Amino acid sequence: MPRAGSRLRIVLGLVVAMAALGAAAGPVLGAQPGVSVPTAKVAFLDAITFTGSATLTSDVVRVEIVVDIEGSTRSIVAVVPTTVSSGEAKLSWVLDAPGGFLLPNTDVRARFRLTLANGSSVVGPATSVHYDDTRFKWKTVTGDFVTVHWVDGGQAFGQRAMKIGDDAIRSVSALLGVTERDPIDFYVYGDRTAFYDVLGAGTRENVGGEAHPDIRTLFANISPDAVDDPWVGVVIPHELTHLVFDSASQNPYHHPLHWLNEGIAVYLSEGYTTSDRGAVAAAVEAGTLMPLQALGAQFPTTQDR
Ligand SMILES: [Zn+2]
């Protein structure tokens, strides 16, 4: 059995020998697998390109990117192709961003991930990018609840839109018994084409506004000379009602009833109008009111009577 001193010399000798072997075989031997933080390059309505680098070792079996889009509960996981199997690798992956898929005012987070042969993974640092409509120079005004972003029209236009929005949030919150705390963004497009570009090809025609509760954002198409038109005072409260309804009813188990959501939005933006009263009276007369049982469905139709 060697004495303590000679044992130390043996260990030191081994370390030196291993270091020499490592140096002779190149820097990869003994290198740790790792990935850089992605760099994001945004081309609005086109794509976000994430680039970075990885140190690959022989036990890396897969290189992936994990992308989280604000408002979505599911991550996008995609394989990132590499041209080398070990050593330094350049990484690049493109997230397509057509209109309607990725909306302005959305945060996108991404990180690279390596999966090793033993099943473990190496997760790199995340980058976060705020996807914005960079085609315009936006003016901004912030009220009690709503921040209005607009392009065409003066300060009075923004103030007017903000007041309509704030008043709507106040009345809906009072009815539903919820308090809105998180900010709500309201993007006003004066240009119709620019507005439809953002909402995407699937949008039906003649939509004045569209609320996206998942990103707490309302998009509307209002030209500067139309802010006092009666329809504006209906569309903005209607869409914002959907947003507050979402706050009031959000739960992990099921979607709230669609007819109730839509009904409250119509009731609060237009009231119980003469034509609505007429429709109800006619249904009572004809015996075609929805039975209570049908009201348990998302949106009962004539078949449910
Ligand atoms: Zn609606």
GROMACS .gro file of C-alpha atoms and ligand atoms in nm:
model
  306
    1MET     CA    1   0.000   0.000   0.000
    2PRO     CA    2   0.163   0.330  -0.106
    3ARG     CA    3   0.213   0.605   0.146
    4ALA     CA    4   0.001   0.920   0.131
    5GLY     CA    5   0.273   1.118  -0.048
    6SER     CA    6   0.319   0.871  -0.331
    7ARG     CA    7  -0.061   0.830  -0.368
    8LEU     CA    8  -0.088   1.205  -0.428
    9ARG     CA    9   0.186   1.182  -0.692
   10ILE     CA   10  -0.003   0.901  -0.872
   11VAL     CA   11  -0.326   1.105  -0.874
   12LEU     CA   12  -0.147   1.415  -1.000
   13GLY     CA   13   0.019   1.208  -1.270
   14LEU     CA   14  -0.320   1.076  -1.383
   15VAL     CA   15  -0.466   1.425  -1.399
   16VAL     CA   16  -0.172   1.547  -1.610
   17ALA     CA   17  -0.204   1.244  -1.840
   18MET     CA   18  -0.579   1.300  -1.885
   19ALA     CA   19  -0.529   1.668  -1.956
   20ALA     CA   20  -0.267   1.583  -2.218
   21LEU     CA   21  -0.497   1.327  -2.381
   22GLY     CA   22  -0.778   1.578  -2.386
   23ALA     CA   23  -0.560   1.842  -2.547
   24ALA     CA   24  -0.437   1.597  -2.811
   25ALA     CA   25  -0.791   1.487  -2.905
   26GLY     CA   26  -0.917   1.842  -2.957
   27PRO     CA   27  -1.135   2.070  -2.748
   28VAL     CA   28  -1.457   1.867  -2.789
   29LEU     CA   29  -1.335   1.583  -2.567
   30GLY     CA   30  -1.436   1.683  -2.220
   31ALA     CA   31  -1.642   1.976  -2.352
   32GLN     CA   32  -1.982   2.026  -2.196
   33PRO     CA   33  -2.288   2.038  -2.423
   34GLY     CA   34  -2.452   2.377  -2.416
   35VAL     CA   35  -2.665   2.625  -2.607
   36SER     CA   36  -2.661   3.002  -2.636
   37VAL     CA   37  -2.948   3.240  -2.580
   38PRO     CA   38  -3.135   3.283  -2.911
   39THR     CA   39  -3.124   3.613  -3.096
   40ALA     CA   40  -3.460   3.709  -3.247
   41LYS     CA   41  -3.503   3.899  -3.573
   42VAL     CA   42  -3.859   4.012  -3.640
   43ALA     CA   43  -4.007   4.076  -3.984
   44PHE     CA   44  -4.365   4.191  -3.917
   45LEU     CA   45  -4.639   3.978  -4.080
   46ASP     CA   46  -4.367   3.749  -4.212
   47ALA     CA   47  -4.154   3.564  -3.958
   48ILE     CA   48  -3.939   3.571  -3.648
   49THR     CA   49  -3.598   3.414  -3.705
   50PHE     CA   50  -3.418   3.276  -3.401
   51THR     CA   51  -3.044   3.218  -3.431
   52GLY     CA   52  -2.779   3.102  -3.188
   53SER     CA   53  -2.510   2.843  -3.134
   54ALA     CA   54  -2.463   2.513  -2.959
   55THR     CA   55  -2.171   2.309  -2.833
   56LEU     CA   56  -2.256   1.957  -2.938
   57THR     CA   57  -2.104   1.643  -2.789
   58SER     CA   58  -2.143   1.282  -2.900
   59ASP     CA   59  -2.418   1.223  -2.646
   60VAL     CA   60  -2.645   1.499  -2.785
   61VAL     CA   61  -2.927   1.321  -2.968
   62ARG     CA   62  -3.154   1.615  -3.048
   63VAL     CA   63  -3.142   1.994  -3.079
   64GLU     CA   64  -3.474   2.173  -3.036
   65ILE     CA   65  -3.625   2.514  -2.989
   66VAL     CA   66  -3.908   2.570  -2.742
   67VAL     CA   67  -4.128   2.869  -2.824
   68ASP     CA   68  -4.399   3.011  -2.598
   69ILE     CA   69  -4.646   3.255  -2.745
   70GLU     CA   70  -4.831   3.476  -2.496
   71GLY     CA   71  -5.189   3.362  -2.450
   72SER     CA   72  -5.123   3.007  -2.567
   73THR     CA   73  -5.108   2.729  -2.310
   74ARG     CA   74  -4.904   2.502  -2.537
   75SER     CA   75  -4.538   2.545  -2.624
   76ILE     CA   76  -4.421   2.501  -2.981
   77VAL     CA   77  -4.136   2.248  -2.985
   78ALA     CA   78  -3.943   2.201  -3.309
   79VAL     CA   79  -3.627   2.019  -3.408
   80VAL     CA   80  -3.349   2.256  -3.513
   81PRO     CA   81  -3.139   2.098  -3.789
   82THR     CA   82  -2.760   2.111  -3.750
   83THR     CA   83  -2.489   2.051  -4.007
   84VAL     CA   84  -2.237   1.909  -3.760
   85SER     CA   85  -2.285   1.635  -3.502
   86SER     CA   86  -2.017   1.754  -3.262
   87GLY     CA   87  -1.835   2.074  -3.185
   88GLU     CA   88  -1.972   2.423  -3.242
   89ALA     CA   89  -2.297   2.433  -3.439
   90LYS     CA   90  -2.486   2.734  -3.572
   91LEU     CA   91  -2.858   2.721  -3.496
   92SER     CA   92  -3.137   2.888  -3.689
   93TRP     CA   93  -3.513   2.840  -3.680
   94VAL     CA   94  -3.798   3.038  -3.834
   95LEU     CA   95  -4.138   3.098  -3.676
   96ASP     CA   96  -4.379   3.194  -3.953
   97ALA     CA   97  -4.592   3.491  -3.853
   98PRO     CA   98  -4.877   3.535  -4.099
   99GLY     CA   99  -5.161   3.774  -4.010
  100GLY     CA  100  -5.415   3.616  -3.776
  101PHE     CA  101  -5.161   3.369  -3.634
  102LEU     CA  102  -4.932   3.602  -3.446
  103LEU     CA  103  -5.107   3.924  -3.345
  104PRO     CA  104  -4.933   4.250  -3.263
  105ASN     CA  105  -4.879   4.316  -2.891
  106THR     CA  106  -4.781   3.954  -2.825
  107ASP     CA  107  -4.479   3.842  -2.625
  108VAL     CA  108  -4.285   3.551  -2.771
  109ARG     CA  109  -4.029   3.360  -2.563
  110ALA     CA  110  -3.783   3.111  -2.707
  111ARG     CA  111  -3.497   2.894  -2.586
  112PHE     CA  112  -3.285   2.619  -2.735
  113ARG     CA  113  -3.277   2.274  -2.577
  114LEU     CA  114  -3.045   1.975  -2.615
  115THR     CA  115  -3.160   1.622  -2.539
  116LEU     CA  116  -2.888   1.381  -2.431
  117ALA     CA  117  -2.867   1.005  -2.484
  118ASN     CA  118  -2.940   0.939  -2.118
  119GLY     CA  119  -3.272   1.124  -2.149
  120SER     CA  120  -3.165   1.436  -1.964
  121SER     CA  121  -3.171   1.774  -2.128
  122VAL     CA  122  -2.973   2.095  -2.134
  123VAL     CA  123  -3.200   2.400  -2.154
  124GLY     CA  124  -3.047   2.726  -2.267
  125PRO     CA  125  -3.138   3.075  -2.151
  126ALA     CA  126  -3.456   3.226  -2.297
  127THR     CA  127  -3.497   3.535  -2.507
  128SER     CA  128  -3.817   3.737  -2.511
  129VAL     CA  129  -3.938   3.948  -2.800
  130HIS     CA  130  -4.240   4.176  -2.814
  131TYR     CA  131  -4.409   4.133  -3.151
  132ASP     CA  132  -4.533   4.475  -3.261
  133ASP     CA  133  -4.683   4.633  -3.569
  134THR     CA  134  -4.374   4.824  -3.674
  135ARG     CA  135  -4.528   4.950  -3.997
  136PHE     CA  136  -4.657   5.263  -3.825
  137LYS     CA  137  -4.549   5.526  -3.580
  138TRP     CA  138  -4.807   5.479  -3.303
  139LYS     CA  139  -4.936   5.752  -3.076
  140THR     CA  140  -5.033   5.640  -2.728
  141VAL     CA  141  -5.257   5.764  -2.449
  142THR     CA  142  -5.330   5.575  -2.126
  143GLY     CA  143  -5.654   5.599  -1.929
  144ASP     CA  144  -5.775   5.423  -1.613
  145PHE     CA  145  -5.788   5.082  -1.782
  146VAL     CA  146  -5.724   5.122  -2.150
  147THR     CA  147  -5.413   5.232  -2.338
  148VAL     CA  148  -5.506   5.350  -2.687
  149HIS     CA  149  -5.257   5.320  -2.972
  150TRP     CA  150  -5.347   5.501  -3.291
  151VAL     CA  151  -5.187   5.632  -3.607
  152ASP     CA  152  -5.419   5.872  -3.788
  153GLY     CA  153  -5.592   6.162  -3.618
  154GLY     CA  154  -5.497   6.404  -3.345
  155GLN     CA  155  -5.483   6.383  -2.966
  156ALA     CA  156  -5.860   6.438  -2.936
  157PHE     CA  157  -5.921   6.119  -3.135
  158GLY     CA  158  -5.706   5.913  -2.898
  159GLN     CA  159  -5.870   6.072  -2.593
  160ARG     CA  160  -6.217   6.000  -2.730
  161ALA     CA  161  -6.135   5.635  -2.802
  162MET     CA  162  -5.982   5.602  -2.455
  163LYS     CA  163  -6.293   5.744  -2.289
  164ILE     CA  164  -6.523   5.506  -2.478
  165GLY     CA  165  -6.300   5.217  -2.371
  166ASP     CA  166  -6.265   5.319  -2.006
  167ASP     CA  167  -6.640   5.385  -1.971
  168ALA     CA  168  -6.714   5.044  -2.121
  169ILE     CA  169  -6.476   4.864  -1.883
  170ARG     CA  170  -6.632   5.044  -1.587
  171SER     CA  171  -6.989   4.947  -1.676
  172VAL     CA  172  -6.906   4.584  -1.761
  173SER     CA  173  -6.695   4.541  -1.447
  174ALA     CA  174  -6.982   4.674  -1.236
  175LEU     CA  175  -7.231   4.432  -1.394
  176LEU     CA  176  -7.005   4.126  -1.371
  177GLY     CA  177  -6.860   4.213  -1.033
  178VAL     CA  178  -6.496   4.195  -1.139
  179THR     CA  179  -6.217   4.446  -1.106
  180GLU     CA  180  -5.986   4.484  -1.403
  181ARG     CA  181  -5.632   4.543  -1.285
  182ASP     CA  182  -5.407   4.441  -1.572
  183PRO     CA  183  -5.371   4.690  -1.855
  184ILE     CA  184  -5.578   4.657  -2.171
  185ASP     CA  185  -5.433   4.770  -2.503
  186PHE     CA  186  -5.655   4.910  -2.775
  187TYR     CA  187  -5.506   4.939  -3.125
  188VAL     CA  188  -5.698   5.162  -3.364
  189TYR     CA  189  -5.627   5.121  -3.733
  190GLY     CA  190  -5.750   5.399  -3.957
  191ASP     CA  191  -5.653   5.200  -4.263
  192ARG     CA  192  -5.883   4.910  -4.346
  193THR     CA  193  -5.624   4.702  -4.532
  194ALA     CA  194  -5.368   4.737  -4.254
  195PHE     CA  195  -5.635   4.624  -4.005
  196TYR     CA  196  -5.731   4.315  -4.207
  197ASP     CA  197  -5.362   4.231  -4.264
  198VAL     CA  198  -5.327   4.194  -3.889
  199LEU     CA  199  -5.641   3.986  -3.828
  200GLY     CA  200  -5.562   3.750  -4.113
  201ALA     CA  201  -5.732   3.603  -4.416
  202GLY     CA  202  -5.989   3.411  -4.212
  203THR     CA  203  -6.155   3.725  -4.077
  204ARG     CA  204  -6.511   3.777  -4.192
  205GLU     CA  205  -6.593   4.098  -4.371
  206ASN     CA  206  -6.721   4.410  -4.199
  207VAL     CA  207  -6.563   4.345  -3.863
  208GLY     CA  208  -6.522   4.680  -3.690
  209GLY     CA  209  -6.331   4.541  -3.396
  210GLU     CA  210  -6.201   4.221  -3.246
  211ALA     CA  211  -6.104   4.149  -2.885
  212HIS     CA  212  -5.832   3.901  -2.797
  213PRO     CA  213  -5.865   3.833  -2.423
  214ASP     CA  214  -5.561   3.601  -2.429
  215ILE     CA  215  -5.335   3.900  -2.494
  216ARG     CA  216  -5.574   4.157  -2.339
  217THR     CA  217  -5.582   4.349  -2.665
  218LEU     CA  218  -5.857   4.500  -2.875
  219PHE     CA  219  -5.809   4.580  -3.244
  220ALA     CA  220  -6.048   4.816  -3.421
  221ASN     CA  221  -6.077   4.980  -3.759
  222ILE     CA  222  -6.190   5.339  -3.705
  223SER     CA  223  -6.097   5.626  -3.931
  224PRO     CA  224  -6.034   5.961  -3.754
  225ASP     CA  225  -6.359   6.114  -3.881
  226ALA     CA  226  -6.566   5.817  -3.759
  227VAL     CA  227  -6.486   5.816  -3.387
  228ASP     CA  228  -6.822   5.976  -3.303
  229ASP     CA  229  -7.021   5.745  -3.532
  230PRO     CA  230  -7.286   5.549  -3.339
  231TRP     CA  231  -7.136   5.211  -3.439
  232VAL     CA  232  -6.808   5.299  -3.265
  233GLY     CA  233  -6.995   5.346  -2.937
  234VAL     CA  234  -7.136   4.995  -2.987
  235VAL     CA  235  -6.841   4.799  -3.124
  236ILE     CA  236  -6.583   4.910  -2.865
  237PRO     CA  237  -6.802   4.834  -2.558
  238HIS     CA  238  -6.916   4.509  -2.722
  239GLU     CA  239  -6.562   4.383  -2.777
  240LEU     CA  240  -6.434   4.506  -2.441
  241THR     CA  241  -6.724   4.323  -2.273
  242HIS     CA  242  -6.584   3.999  -2.414
  243LEU     CA  243  -6.250   4.086  -2.258
  244VAL     CA  244  -6.395   4.153  -1.911
  245PHE     CA  245  -6.625   3.849  -1.944
  246ASP     CA  246  -6.312   3.642  -2.000
  247SER     CA  247  -6.154   3.781  -1.680
  248ALA     CA  248  -6.477   3.709  -1.490
  249SER     CA  249  -6.529   3.355  -1.613
  250GLN     CA  250  -6.179   3.219  -1.675
  251ASN     CA  251  -6.136   2.872  -1.531
  252PRO     CA  252  -5.927   2.569  -1.623
  253TYR     CA  253  -6.223   2.333  -1.674
  254HIS     CA  254  -6.442   2.460  -1.954
  255HIS     CA  255  -6.532   2.755  -2.174
  256PRO     CA  256  -6.817   2.969  -2.045
  257LEU     CA  257  -7.144   2.954  -2.238
  258HIS     CA  258  -7.105   3.131  -2.568
  259TRP     CA  259  -7.463   3.264  -2.579
  260LEU     CA  260  -7.416   3.422  -2.237
  261ASN     CA  261  -7.088   3.586  -2.342
  262GLU     CA  262  -7.241   3.718  -2.665
  263GLY     CA  263  -7.569   3.811  -2.497
  264ILE     CA  264  -7.403   4.020  -2.227
  265ALA     CA  265  -7.188   4.194  -2.491
  266VAL     CA  266  -7.497   4.286  -2.693
  267TYR     CA  267  -7.696   4.385  -2.385
  268LEU     CA  268  -7.424   4.615  -2.251
  269SER     CA  269  -7.335   4.777  -2.583
  270GLU     CA  270  -7.683   4.815  -2.734
  271GLY     CA  271  -7.924   4.760  -2.446
  272TYR     CA  272  -8.246   4.559  -2.459
  273THR     CA  273  -8.360   4.714  -2.785
  274THR     CA  274  -8.709   4.737  -2.931
  275SER     CA  275  -8.623   4.474  -3.190
  276ASP     CA  276  -8.491   4.237  -2.920
  277ARG     CA  277  -8.811   4.285  -2.720
  278GLY     CA  278  -9.012   4.219  -3.034
  279ALA     CA  279  -8.820   3.896  -3.100
  280VAL     CA  280  -8.878   3.773  -2.744
  281ALA     CA  281  -9.248   3.863  -2.753
  282ALA     CA  282  -9.288   3.681  -3.085
  283ALA     CA  283  -9.110   3.372  -2.949
  284VAL     CA  284  -9.336   3.368  -2.642
  285GLU     CA  285  -9.640   3.399  -2.869
  286ALA     CA  286  -9.522   3.115  -3.094
  287GLY     CA  287  -9.402   2.896  -2.807
  288THR     CA  288  -9.049   2.884  -2.950
  289LEU     CA  289  -8.852   3.023  -2.655
  290MET     CA  290  -8.544   2.816  -2.572
  291PRO     CA  291  -8.622   2.568  -2.294
  292LEU     CA  292  -8.403   2.598  -1.983
  293GLN     CA  293  -8.229   2.273  -2.076
  294ALA     CA  294  -8.107   2.422  -2.406
  295LEU     CA  295  -7.941   2.707  -2.218
  296GLY     CA  296  -7.685   2.460  -2.086
  297ALA     CA  297  -7.542   2.437  -2.439
  298GLN     CA  298  -7.274   2.668  -2.579
  299PHE     CA  299  -7.501   2.824  -2.839
  300PRO     CA  300  -7.845   2.659  -2.867
  301THR     CA  301  -8.005   2.662  -3.213
  302THR     CA  302  -8.360   2.604  -3.336
  303GLN     CA  303  -8.301   2.227  -3.304
  304ASP     CA  304  -8.278   2.267  -2.926
  305ARG     CA  305  -8.629   2.406  -2.890
  306ZN      ZN  306  -6.940   3.945  -2.974
   0.00000   0.00000   0.00000
